[in-house]
Amino acid sequence: MGILSQRVERSEIKAGDHIYTWRAVFTYSHHGIYVGGSKVVHFTRKKDSEPSNLNPDPLPSSCPTFPDCGFQRPDSGVILTCLDCFLNKGSLYQFEYGVHPSVFLAKLRGGTCTIAQADPHETVVHRAMYLLQNGFGNYDVFENNCEDFAIYCKTGLLPLDDDQGIGRSGQASAVVGMPLAALLSTPFKLLVGGPVGMATVTAGMYCAGRYITDVGVRKDVMKVEVEHLAAHLGWRESGGERDLIDLGEDEEAVESEVVVLEEEEQLDEEEENRRKKRRII
């Protein structure tokens, strides 16, 4: 178990493992699920999307070893590649699950481990292969990236509330958390002396921020079966909650109108009865 990350040899990984490799001199890491046979399923931009600096991971153009390397549906960002193309000459690392909170906080980089427990390997491979055929929504560097994809395949966990602007990714939490920790620690300059004390406070806030946003600690996550995931993602992307609220308001309005009509009918009947009584008199 490394302090920064867990480097492994190819012979050590097995189908269902969450693997990753560092890009651009340890600037960021790219994640995927090893499905066996030297193949990796991972998440990137769609074929027809424009290249972006926020998602700079290159798509394989051709592979002389595996004919199906680079398989990707046109409307999906989930792709199957060989391990060599996934690594792109980088080293191989394994994402750790079920780590103790003290170990999690000791890791200096986000996106290397989680407190959450992993599901059985056959379940993980099933999720990855199912999403290869059905997609994983739209790529978003903060809310739905390659690490989010791999974590979902390993745990089946998804956040209920997507208004926080952050998904399950430890990398995204770290990117957002470092400047935020520096900002929040500014008032403590009056309480701590010197740059060492300030750095200690900032580091503490940074680690605390990473901890409370970890998928294994967050309370706003739930298990979502992969067969129901497409509907779940589509519901969120199409504003399904808002549609449901609107529908509920419409139903309430209709019910109110029915009550009013029934009251009017009752008044009409009473008025008709009174008229009949006058005629009899």
PDB file of C-alpha atoms in Angstrom:
ATOM      1  CA  MET A   1       0.000   0.000   0.000  1.00  0.00           C
ATOM      2  CA  GLY A   2       1.672   3.198  -1.170  1.00  0.00           C
ATOM      3  CA  ILE A   3       1.438   6.594   0.484  1.00  0.00           C
ATOM      4  CA  LEU A   4       0.589   8.336  -2.764  1.00  0.00           C
ATOM      5  CA  SER A   5      -0.948   5.507  -4.776  1.00  0.00           C
ATOM      6  CA  GLN A   6      -0.848   1.727  -5.236  1.00  0.00           C
ATOM      7  CA  ARG A   7       1.385   0.712  -8.134  1.00  0.00           C
ATOM      8  CA  VAL A   8       0.981  -2.892  -9.284  1.00  0.00           C
ATOM      9  CA  GLU A   9       2.295  -5.267 -11.914  1.00  0.00           C
ATOM     10  CA  ARG A  10       0.101  -6.598 -14.716  1.00  0.00           C
ATOM     11  CA  SER A  11       0.284 -10.088 -13.275  1.00  0.00           C
ATOM     12  CA  GLU A  12      -1.310  -8.842 -10.032  1.00  0.00           C
ATOM     13  CA  ILE A  13      -4.594  -7.526 -11.446  1.00  0.00           C
ATOM     14  CA  LYS A  14      -7.697  -9.602 -12.105  1.00  0.00           C
ATOM     15  CA  ALA A  15     -11.041  -9.075 -13.821  1.00  0.00           C
ATOM     16  CA  GLY A  16     -13.164  -6.612 -11.876  1.00  0.00           C
ATOM     17  CA  ASP A  17     -10.268  -4.522 -10.555  1.00  0.00           C
ATOM     18  CA  HIS A  18     -10.440  -0.734 -10.681  1.00  0.00           C
ATOM     19  CA  ILE A  19      -7.201   0.409 -12.279  1.00  0.00           C
ATOM     20  CA  TYR A  20      -5.783   3.771 -13.286  1.00  0.00           C
ATOM     21  CA  THR A  21      -2.716   5.433 -14.712  1.00  0.00           C
ATOM     22  CA  TRP A  22      -1.269   8.898 -14.278  1.00  0.00           C
ATOM     23  CA  ARG A  23      -1.203  11.349 -17.171  1.00  0.00           C
ATOM     24  CA  ALA A  24       0.746  14.551 -17.866  1.00  0.00           C
ATOM     25  CA  VAL A  25       3.425  14.026 -15.201  1.00  0.00           C
ATOM     26  CA  PHE A  26       1.001  13.115 -12.389  1.00  0.00           C
ATOM     27  CA  THR A  27      -1.314  16.016 -13.162  1.00  0.00           C
ATOM     28  CA  TYR A  28      -4.387  13.788 -13.355  1.00  0.00           C
ATOM     29  CA  SER A  29      -5.222  10.089 -13.613  1.00  0.00           C
ATOM     30  CA  HIS A  30      -7.379   8.077 -15.999  1.00  0.00           C
ATOM     31  CA  HIS A  31      -9.520   5.270 -14.529  1.00  0.00           C
ATOM     32  CA  GLY A  32     -11.147   2.111 -15.840  1.00  0.00           C
ATOM     33  CA  ILE A  33     -12.329  -1.399 -15.017  1.00  0.00           C
ATOM     34  CA  TYR A  34     -10.138  -4.325 -16.011  1.00  0.00           C
ATOM     35  CA  VAL A  35     -12.438  -6.998 -17.462  1.00  0.00           C
ATOM     36  CA  GLY A  36      -9.812  -9.669 -18.209  1.00  0.00           C
ATOM     37  CA  GLY A  37      -8.077 -10.741 -21.416  1.00  0.00           C
ATOM     38  CA  SER A  38      -5.899  -7.582 -21.327  1.00  0.00           C
ATOM     39  CA  LYS A  39      -9.049  -5.467 -21.900  1.00  0.00           C
ATOM     40  CA  VAL A  40     -10.233  -2.375 -20.023  1.00  0.00           C
ATOM     41  CA  VAL A  41     -13.638  -0.670 -20.073  1.00  0.00           C
ATOM     42  CA  HIS A  42     -13.410   3.026 -19.298  1.00  0.00           C
ATOM     43  CA  PHE A  43     -15.265   6.303 -19.757  1.00  0.00           C
ATOM     44  CA  THR A  44     -14.236   9.259 -21.887  1.00  0.00           C
ATOM     45  CA  ARG A  45     -15.755  11.722 -24.337  1.00  0.00           C
ATOM     46  CA  LYS A  46     -18.112  10.606 -27.074  1.00  0.00           C
ATOM     47  CA  LYS A  47     -16.864  10.061 -30.598  1.00  0.00           C
ATOM     48  CA  ASP A  48     -18.615  13.109 -32.009  1.00  0.00           C
ATOM     49  CA  SER A  49     -17.645  15.462 -29.164  1.00  0.00           C
ATOM     50  CA  GLU A  50     -15.037  18.166 -29.595  1.00  0.00           C
ATOM     51  CA  PRO A  51     -11.646  17.669 -27.889  1.00  0.00           C
ATOM     52  CA  SER A  52     -11.380  19.572 -24.631  1.00  0.00           C
ATOM     53  CA  ASN A  53      -8.605  20.457 -22.211  1.00  0.00           C
ATOM     54  CA  LEU A  54     -10.964  19.335 -19.435  1.00  0.00           C
ATOM     55  CA  ASN A  55     -10.980  15.840 -20.917  1.00  0.00           C
ATOM     56  CA  PRO A  56      -7.601  15.466 -22.621  1.00  0.00           C
ATOM     57  CA  ASP A  57      -7.407  11.665 -22.548  1.00  0.00           C
ATOM     58  CA  PRO A  58      -6.720  10.546 -26.132  1.00  0.00           C
ATOM     59  CA  LEU A  59      -8.909   7.988 -27.858  1.00  0.00           C
ATOM     60  CA  PRO A  60      -7.016   5.116 -29.500  1.00  0.00           C
ATOM     61  CA  SER A  61      -6.882   5.488 -33.285  1.00  0.00           C
ATOM     62  CA  SER A  62      -5.782   1.952 -34.087  1.00  0.00           C
ATOM     63  CA  CYS A  63      -4.349  -1.055 -32.294  1.00  0.00           C
ATOM     64  CA  PRO A  64      -2.207  -3.702 -34.028  1.00  0.00           C
ATOM     65  CA  THR A  65      -2.795  -6.251 -31.258  1.00  0.00           C
ATOM     66  CA  PHE A  66      -6.567  -6.359 -30.694  1.00  0.00           C
ATOM     67  CA  PRO A  67      -9.012  -5.774 -33.576  1.00  0.00           C
ATOM     68  CA  ASP A  68     -11.826  -4.771 -31.192  1.00  0.00           C
ATOM     69  CA  CYS A  69      -9.669  -2.283 -29.301  1.00  0.00           C
ATOM     70  CA  GLY A  70     -11.448   1.070 -29.339  1.00  0.00           C
ATOM     71  CA  PHE A  71     -14.976  -0.342 -29.550  1.00  0.00           C
ATOM     72  CA  GLN A  72     -17.375   2.440 -28.651  1.00  0.00           C
ATOM     73  CA  ARG A  73     -20.990   3.152 -29.513  1.00  0.00           C
ATOM     74  CA  PRO A  74     -21.468   6.467 -31.353  1.00  0.00           C
ATOM     75  CA  ASP A  75     -23.749   7.922 -28.674  1.00  0.00           C
ATOM     76  CA  SER A  76     -21.699   6.726 -25.698  1.00  0.00           C
ATOM     77  CA  GLY A  77     -18.478   7.683 -23.950  1.00  0.00           C
ATOM     78  CA  VAL A  78     -17.870   4.165 -22.599  1.00  0.00           C
ATOM     79  CA  ILE A  79     -15.100   2.454 -24.554  1.00  0.00           C
ATOM     80  CA  LEU A  80     -13.317  -0.913 -24.630  1.00  0.00           C
ATOM     81  CA  THR A  81      -9.555  -0.854 -25.217  1.00  0.00           C
ATOM     82  CA  CYS A  82      -6.601  -3.092 -24.613  1.00  0.00           C
ATOM     83  CA  LEU A  83      -4.519  -2.526 -21.498  1.00  0.00           C
ATOM     84  CA  ASP A  84      -1.608  -1.094 -23.519  1.00  0.00           C
ATOM     85  CA  CYS A  85      -3.769   1.579 -25.140  1.00  0.00           C
ATOM     86  CA  PHE A  86      -5.388   2.389 -21.803  1.00  0.00           C
ATOM     87  CA  LEU A  87      -2.026   2.876 -20.107  1.00  0.00           C
ATOM     88  CA  ASN A  88      -0.601   4.824 -23.071  1.00  0.00           C
ATOM     89  CA  LYS A  89       2.966   4.027 -21.922  1.00  0.00           C
ATOM     90  CA  GLY A  90       2.116   4.929 -18.327  1.00  0.00           C
ATOM     91  CA  SER A  91       2.451   2.833 -15.190  1.00  0.00           C
ATOM     92  CA  LEU A  92      -0.349   0.668 -13.793  1.00  0.00           C
ATOM     93  CA  TYR A  93      -2.017   1.469 -10.466  1.00  0.00           C
ATOM     94  CA  GLN A  94      -4.844  -0.179  -8.545  1.00  0.00           C
ATOM     95  CA  PHE A  95      -7.587   1.812  -6.812  1.00  0.00           C
ATOM     96  CA  GLU A  96      -8.123   0.692  -3.209  1.00  0.00           C
ATOM     97  CA  TYR A  97     -11.527   0.034  -1.604  1.00  0.00           C
ATOM     98  CA  GLY A  98     -12.588  -0.374   2.009  1.00  0.00           C
ATOM     99  CA  VAL A  99      -9.599   1.513   3.387  1.00  0.00           C
ATOM    100  CA  HIS A 100      -9.557   2.698   6.991  1.00  0.00           C
ATOM    101  CA  PRO A 101     -10.311   6.421   7.476  1.00  0.00           C
ATOM    102  CA  SER A 102      -6.799   6.995   8.821  1.00  0.00           C
ATOM    103  CA  VAL A 103      -5.308   5.469   5.666  1.00  0.00           C
ATOM    104  CA  PHE A 104      -7.660   7.521   3.500  1.00  0.00           C
ATOM    105  CA  LEU A 105      -6.608  10.752   5.207  1.00  0.00           C
ATOM    106  CA  ALA A 106      -2.929   9.800   4.924  1.00  0.00           C
ATOM    107  CA  LYS A 107      -3.148   9.690   1.137  1.00  0.00           C
ATOM    108  CA  LEU A 108      -1.850  12.996  -0.195  1.00  0.00           C
ATOM    109  CA  ARG A 109      -3.628  12.696  -3.535  1.00  0.00           C
ATOM    110  CA  GLY A 110      -7.328  12.267  -4.151  1.00  0.00           C
ATOM    111  CA  GLY A 111      -8.561   9.640  -6.586  1.00  0.00           C
ATOM    112  CA  THR A 112      -6.499   6.731  -5.267  1.00  0.00           C
ATOM    113  CA  CYS A 113      -8.773   5.057  -2.704  1.00  0.00           C
ATOM    114  CA  THR A 114     -12.160   5.147  -0.981  1.00  0.00           C
ATOM    115  CA  ILE A 115     -13.703   4.069   2.296  1.00  0.00           C
ATOM    116  CA  ALA A 116     -16.588   2.465   0.375  1.00  0.00           C
ATOM    117  CA  GLN A 117     -16.696  -1.320   0.085  1.00  0.00           C
ATOM    118  CA  ALA A 118     -16.459  -2.946  -3.346  1.00  0.00           C
ATOM    119  CA  ASP A 119     -18.963  -5.444  -4.719  1.00  0.00           C
ATOM    120  CA  PRO A 120     -17.976  -8.920  -6.007  1.00  0.00           C
ATOM    121  CA  HIS A 121     -15.746  -8.920  -9.074  1.00  0.00           C
ATOM    122  CA  GLU A 122     -18.293 -10.668 -11.299  1.00  0.00           C
ATOM    123  CA  THR A 123     -20.835  -7.930 -10.474  1.00  0.00           C
ATOM    124  CA  VAL A 124     -18.285  -5.264 -11.345  1.00  0.00           C
ATOM    125  CA  VAL A 125     -17.489  -6.828 -14.723  1.00  0.00           C
ATOM    126  CA  HIS A 126     -21.208  -7.202 -15.466  1.00  0.00           C
ATOM    127  CA  ARG A 127     -21.803  -3.505 -14.794  1.00  0.00           C
ATOM    128  CA  ALA A 128     -18.873  -2.433 -16.946  1.00  0.00           C
ATOM    129  CA  MET A 129     -19.892  -4.603 -19.918  1.00  0.00           C
ATOM    130  CA  TYR A 130     -23.540  -3.554 -19.601  1.00  0.00           C
ATOM    131  CA  LEU A 131     -22.558   0.132 -19.636  1.00  0.00           C
ATOM    132  CA  LEU A 132     -20.333  -0.502 -22.653  1.00  0.00           C
ATOM    133  CA  GLN A 133     -23.517  -1.321 -24.561  1.00  0.00           C
ATOM    134  CA  ASN A 134     -25.825   1.198 -22.899  1.00  0.00           C
ATOM    135  CA  GLY A 135     -23.686   4.208 -21.994  1.00  0.00           C
ATOM    136  CA  PHE A 136     -23.039   6.202 -18.826  1.00  0.00           C
ATOM    137  CA  GLY A 137     -24.562   9.563 -19.630  1.00  0.00           C
ATOM    138  CA  ASN A 138     -22.609  12.647 -20.660  1.00  0.00           C
ATOM    139  CA  TYR A 139     -19.003  13.120 -19.603  1.00  0.00           C
ATOM    140  CA  ASP A 140     -18.415  15.909 -17.091  1.00  0.00           C
ATOM    141  CA  VAL A 141     -15.023  16.501 -15.507  1.00  0.00           C
ATOM    142  CA  PHE A 142     -16.508  17.324 -12.084  1.00  0.00           C
ATOM    143  CA  GLU A 143     -19.803  15.416 -11.928  1.00  0.00           C
ATOM    144  CA  ASN A 144     -19.460  12.381 -14.221  1.00  0.00           C
ATOM    145  CA  ASN A 145     -15.920  11.444 -15.189  1.00  0.00           C
ATOM    146  CA  CYS A 146     -13.861   8.279 -15.660  1.00  0.00           C
ATOM    147  CA  GLU A 147     -13.306   7.828 -11.924  1.00  0.00           C
ATOM    148  CA  ASP A 148     -17.043   8.220 -11.273  1.00  0.00           C
ATOM    149  CA  PHE A 149     -17.662   5.496 -13.849  1.00  0.00           C
ATOM    150  CA  ALA A 150     -15.187   3.085 -12.269  1.00  0.00           C
ATOM    151  CA  ILE A 151     -16.449   3.761  -8.732  1.00  0.00           C
ATOM    152  CA  TYR A 152     -20.026   3.106  -9.813  1.00  0.00           C
ATOM    153  CA  CYS A 153     -18.995  -0.185 -11.445  1.00  0.00           C
ATOM    154  CA  LYS A 154     -17.257  -1.229  -8.219  1.00  0.00           C
ATOM    155  CA  THR A 155     -19.924  -0.098  -5.723  1.00  0.00           C
ATOM    156  CA  GLY A 156     -23.198   0.544  -7.574  1.00  0.00           C
ATOM    157  CA  LEU A 157     -23.492   3.835  -5.656  1.00  0.00           C
ATOM    158  CA  LEU A 158     -24.861   7.042  -7.160  1.00  0.00           C
ATOM    159  CA  PRO A 159     -25.561  10.415  -5.507  1.00  0.00           C
ATOM    160  CA  LEU A 160     -29.214  11.287  -5.079  1.00  0.00           C
ATOM    161  CA  ASP A 161     -28.611  15.036  -5.229  1.00  0.00           C
ATOM    162  CA  ASP A 162     -26.687  16.241  -8.290  1.00  0.00           C
ATOM    163  CA  ASP A 163     -26.961  19.931  -7.338  1.00  0.00           C
ATOM    164  CA  GLN A 164     -23.714  19.846  -5.355  1.00  0.00           C
ATOM    165  CA  GLY A 165     -21.695  20.084  -8.562  1.00  0.00           C
ATOM    166  CA  ILE A 166     -19.495  17.119  -7.680  1.00  0.00           C
ATOM    167  CA  GLY A 167     -19.785  13.405  -8.305  1.00  0.00           C
ATOM    168  CA  ARG A 168     -18.023  10.476  -6.613  1.00  0.00           C
ATOM    169  CA  SER A 169     -14.586  11.345  -7.971  1.00  0.00           C
ATOM    170  CA  GLY A 170     -11.789  11.830  -5.462  1.00  0.00           C
ATOM    171  CA  GLN A 171      -9.817  13.773  -8.045  1.00  0.00           C
ATOM    172  CA  ALA A 172     -12.638  16.282  -8.499  1.00  0.00           C
ATOM    173  CA  SER A 173     -12.989  16.612  -4.719  1.00  0.00           C
ATOM    174  CA  ALA A 174      -9.267  17.289  -4.430  1.00  0.00           C
ATOM    175  CA  VAL A 175      -9.259  19.879  -7.218  1.00  0.00           C
ATOM    176  CA  VAL A 176     -12.165  21.728  -5.649  1.00  0.00           C
ATOM    177  CA  GLY A 177     -11.026  21.140  -2.071  1.00  0.00           C
ATOM    178  CA  MET A 178      -7.503  22.561  -2.185  1.00  0.00           C
ATOM    179  CA  PRO A 179      -8.360  26.185  -3.132  1.00  0.00           C
ATOM    180  CA  LEU A 180     -11.452  26.020  -0.946  1.00  0.00           C
ATOM    181  CA  ALA A 181      -9.365  24.876   2.023  1.00  0.00           C
ATOM    182  CA  ALA A 182      -6.906  27.705   1.421  1.00  0.00           C
ATOM    183  CA  LEU A 183      -9.772  30.191   1.307  1.00  0.00           C
ATOM    184  CA  LEU A 184     -11.509  28.893   4.428  1.00  0.00           C
ATOM    185  CA  SER A 185      -8.277  28.749   6.397  1.00  0.00           C
ATOM    186  CA  THR A 186      -7.524  32.439   5.783  1.00  0.00           C
ATOM    187  CA  PRO A 187      -9.313  33.626   8.980  1.00  0.00           C
ATOM    188  CA  PHE A 188      -7.042  31.356  11.030  1.00  0.00           C
ATOM    189  CA  LYS A 189      -4.006  33.474  10.140  1.00  0.00           C
ATOM    190  CA  LEU A 190      -4.684  35.442  13.306  1.00  0.00           C
ATOM    191  CA  LEU A 191      -4.648  32.272  15.417  1.00  0.00           C
ATOM    192  CA  VAL A 192      -1.639  30.406  14.033  1.00  0.00           C
ATOM    193  CA  GLY A 193       1.853  31.707  13.842  1.00  0.00           C
ATOM    194  CA  GLY A 194       4.012  31.505  10.768  1.00  0.00           C
ATOM    195  CA  PRO A 195       3.664  29.702   7.427  1.00  0.00           C
ATOM    196  CA  VAL A 196       4.053  26.246   8.993  1.00  0.00           C
ATOM    197  CA  GLY A 197       0.993  26.666  11.171  1.00  0.00           C
ATOM    198  CA  MET A 198      -0.987  28.082   8.263  1.00  0.00           C
ATOM    199  CA  ALA A 199       0.019  25.183   6.031  1.00  0.00           C
ATOM    200  CA  THR A 200      -1.030  22.718   8.748  1.00  0.00           C
ATOM    201  CA  VAL A 201      -4.478  24.286   9.047  1.00  0.00           C
ATOM    202  CA  THR A 202      -4.926  24.328   5.258  1.00  0.00           C
ATOM    203  CA  ALA A 203      -3.845  20.687   4.964  1.00  0.00           C
ATOM    204  CA  GLY A 204      -6.243  19.698   7.720  1.00  0.00           C
ATOM    205  CA  MET A 205      -9.177  21.381   5.996  1.00  0.00           C
ATOM    206  CA  TYR A 206      -8.182  19.838   2.674  1.00  0.00           C
ATOM    207  CA  CYS A 207      -8.155  16.318   4.173  1.00  0.00           C
ATOM    208  CA  ALA A 208     -11.449  16.943   5.947  1.00  0.00           C
ATOM    209  CA  GLY A 209     -13.019  18.100   2.685  1.00  0.00           C
ATOM    210  CA  ARG A 210     -11.814  14.985   0.882  1.00  0.00           C
ATOM    211  CA  TYR A 211     -13.178  12.790   3.676  1.00  0.00           C
ATOM    212  CA  ILE A 212     -16.720  14.207   3.790  1.00  0.00           C
ATOM    213  CA  THR A 213     -17.079  13.997   0.003  1.00  0.00           C
ATOM    214  CA  ASP A 214     -15.916  10.370  -0.223  1.00  0.00           C
ATOM    215  CA  VAL A 215     -18.602   8.053  -1.587  1.00  0.00           C
ATOM    216  CA  GLY A 216     -18.115   5.756   1.390  1.00  0.00           C
ATOM    217  CA  VAL A 217     -19.016   8.537   3.838  1.00  0.00           C
ATOM    218  CA  ARG A 218     -21.619  10.600   1.997  1.00  0.00           C
ATOM    219  CA  LYS A 219     -25.231  10.142   3.052  1.00  0.00           C
ATOM    220  CA  ASP A 220     -26.749  11.237  -0.263  1.00  0.00           C
ATOM    221  CA  VAL A 221     -25.856   8.068  -2.192  1.00  0.00           C
ATOM    222  CA  MET A 222     -27.876   4.969  -2.960  1.00  0.00           C
ATOM    223  CA  LYS A 223     -27.456   1.637  -4.735  1.00  0.00           C
ATOM    224  CA  VAL A 224     -28.775   1.758  -8.303  1.00  0.00           C
ATOM    225  CA  GLU A 225     -29.000  -1.435 -10.343  1.00  0.00           C
ATOM    226  CA  VAL A 226     -27.146  -1.105 -13.629  1.00  0.00           C
ATOM    227  CA  GLU A 227     -30.246  -2.183 -15.553  1.00  0.00           C
ATOM    228  CA  HIS A 228     -32.037   0.857 -14.094  1.00  0.00           C
ATOM    229  CA  LEU A 229     -29.112   3.235 -14.473  1.00  0.00           C
ATOM    230  CA  ALA A 230     -29.982   4.492 -17.958  1.00  0.00           C
ATOM    231  CA  ALA A 231     -33.419   5.535 -16.775  1.00  0.00           C
ATOM    232  CA  HIS A 232     -31.896   7.131 -13.673  1.00  0.00           C
ATOM    233  CA  LEU A 233     -29.366   9.183 -15.650  1.00  0.00           C
ATOM    234  CA  GLY A 234     -31.916  10.127 -18.296  1.00  0.00           C
ATOM    235  CA  TRP A 235     -34.377  11.185 -15.598  1.00  0.00           C
ATOM    236  CA  ARG A 236     -31.820  13.526 -14.027  1.00  0.00           C
ATOM    237  CA  GLU A 237     -30.560  14.942 -17.331  1.00  0.00           C
ATOM    238  CA  SER A 238     -34.072  15.653 -18.614  1.00  0.00           C
ATOM    239  CA  GLY A 239     -35.084  17.414 -15.397  1.00  0.00           C
ATOM    240  CA  GLY A 240     -37.395  14.587 -14.384  1.00  0.00           C
ATOM    241  CA  GLU A 241     -37.796  15.894 -10.857  1.00  0.00           C
ATOM    242  CA  ARG A 242     -39.046  19.216 -12.153  1.00  0.00           C
ATOM    243  CA  ASP A 243     -41.465  17.416 -14.488  1.00  0.00           C
ATOM    244  CA  LEU A 244     -42.717  15.374 -11.555  1.00  0.00           C
ATOM    245  CA  ILE A 245     -43.256  18.502  -9.481  1.00  0.00           C
ATOM    246  CA  ASP A 246     -45.102  20.170 -12.324  1.00  0.00           C
ATOM    247  CA  LEU A 247     -47.236  17.081 -12.808  1.00  0.00           C
ATOM    248  CA  GLY A 248     -48.035  17.031  -9.119  1.00  0.00           C
ATOM    249  CA  GLU A 249     -49.070  20.667  -9.218  1.00  0.00           C
ATOM    250  CA  ASP A 250     -51.276  19.981 -12.237  1.00  0.00           C
ATOM    251  CA  GLU A 251     -52.952  17.078 -10.447  1.00  0.00           C
ATOM    252  CA  GLU A 252     -53.638  19.268  -7.433  1.00  0.00           C
ATOM    253  CA  ALA A 253     -55.143  21.933  -9.701  1.00  0.00           C
ATOM    254  CA  VAL A 254     -57.368  19.363 -11.382  1.00  0.00           C
ATOM    255  CA  GLU A 255     -58.505  18.028  -8.026  1.00  0.00           C
ATOM    256  CA  SER A 256     -59.340  21.574  -6.900  1.00  0.00           C
ATOM    257  CA  GLU A 257     -61.345  22.179 -10.044  1.00  0.00           C
ATOM    258  CA  VAL A 258     -63.280  18.937  -9.479  1.00  0.00           C
ATOM    259  CA  VAL A 259     -64.119  19.997  -5.929  1.00  0.00           C
ATOM    260  CA  VAL A 260     -65.342  23.393  -7.172  1.00  0.00           C
ATOM    261  CA  LEU A 261     -67.506  21.771  -9.848  1.00  0.00           C
ATOM    262  CA  GLU A 262     -69.011  19.368  -7.324  1.00  0.00           C
ATOM    263  CA  GLU A 263     -69.827  22.257  -4.999  1.00  0.00           C
ATOM    264  CA  GLU A 264     -71.426  24.189  -7.858  1.00  0.00           C
ATOM    265  CA  GLU A 265     -73.512  21.156  -8.825  1.00  0.00           C
ATOM    266  CA  GLN A 266     -74.645  20.787  -5.228  1.00  0.00           C
ATOM    267  CA  LEU A 267     -75.659  24.449  -5.094  1.00  0.00           C
ATOM    268  CA  ASP A 268     -77.573  24.081  -8.379  1.00  0.00           C
ATOM    269  CA  GLU A 269     -79.460  21.079  -6.980  1.00  0.00           C
ATOM    270  CA  GLU A 270     -80.374  22.983  -3.824  1.00  0.00           C
ATOM    271  CA  GLU A 271     -81.554  25.945  -5.869  1.00  0.00           C
ATOM    272  CA  GLU A 272     -83.636  23.656  -8.094  1.00  0.00           C
ATOM    273  CA  ASN A 273     -85.227  22.056  -5.015  1.00  0.00           C
ATOM    274  CA  ARG A 274     -86.145  25.453  -3.632  1.00  0.00           C
ATOM    275  CA  ARG A 275     -87.805  26.408  -6.927  1.00  0.00           C
ATOM    276  CA  LYS A 276     -89.847  23.222  -6.916  1.00  0.00           C
ATOM    277  CA  LYS A 277     -91.038  23.972  -3.380  1.00  0.00           C
ATOM    278  CA  ARG A 278     -92.143  27.492  -4.414  1.00  0.00           C
ATOM    279  CA  ARG A 279     -94.139  26.048  -7.334  1.00  0.00           C
ATOM    280  CA  ILE A 280     -95.905  23.611  -5.040  1.00  0.00           C
ATOM    281  CA  ILE A 281     -96.799  26.410  -2.611  1.00  0.00           C
TER     282      ILE A 281
END
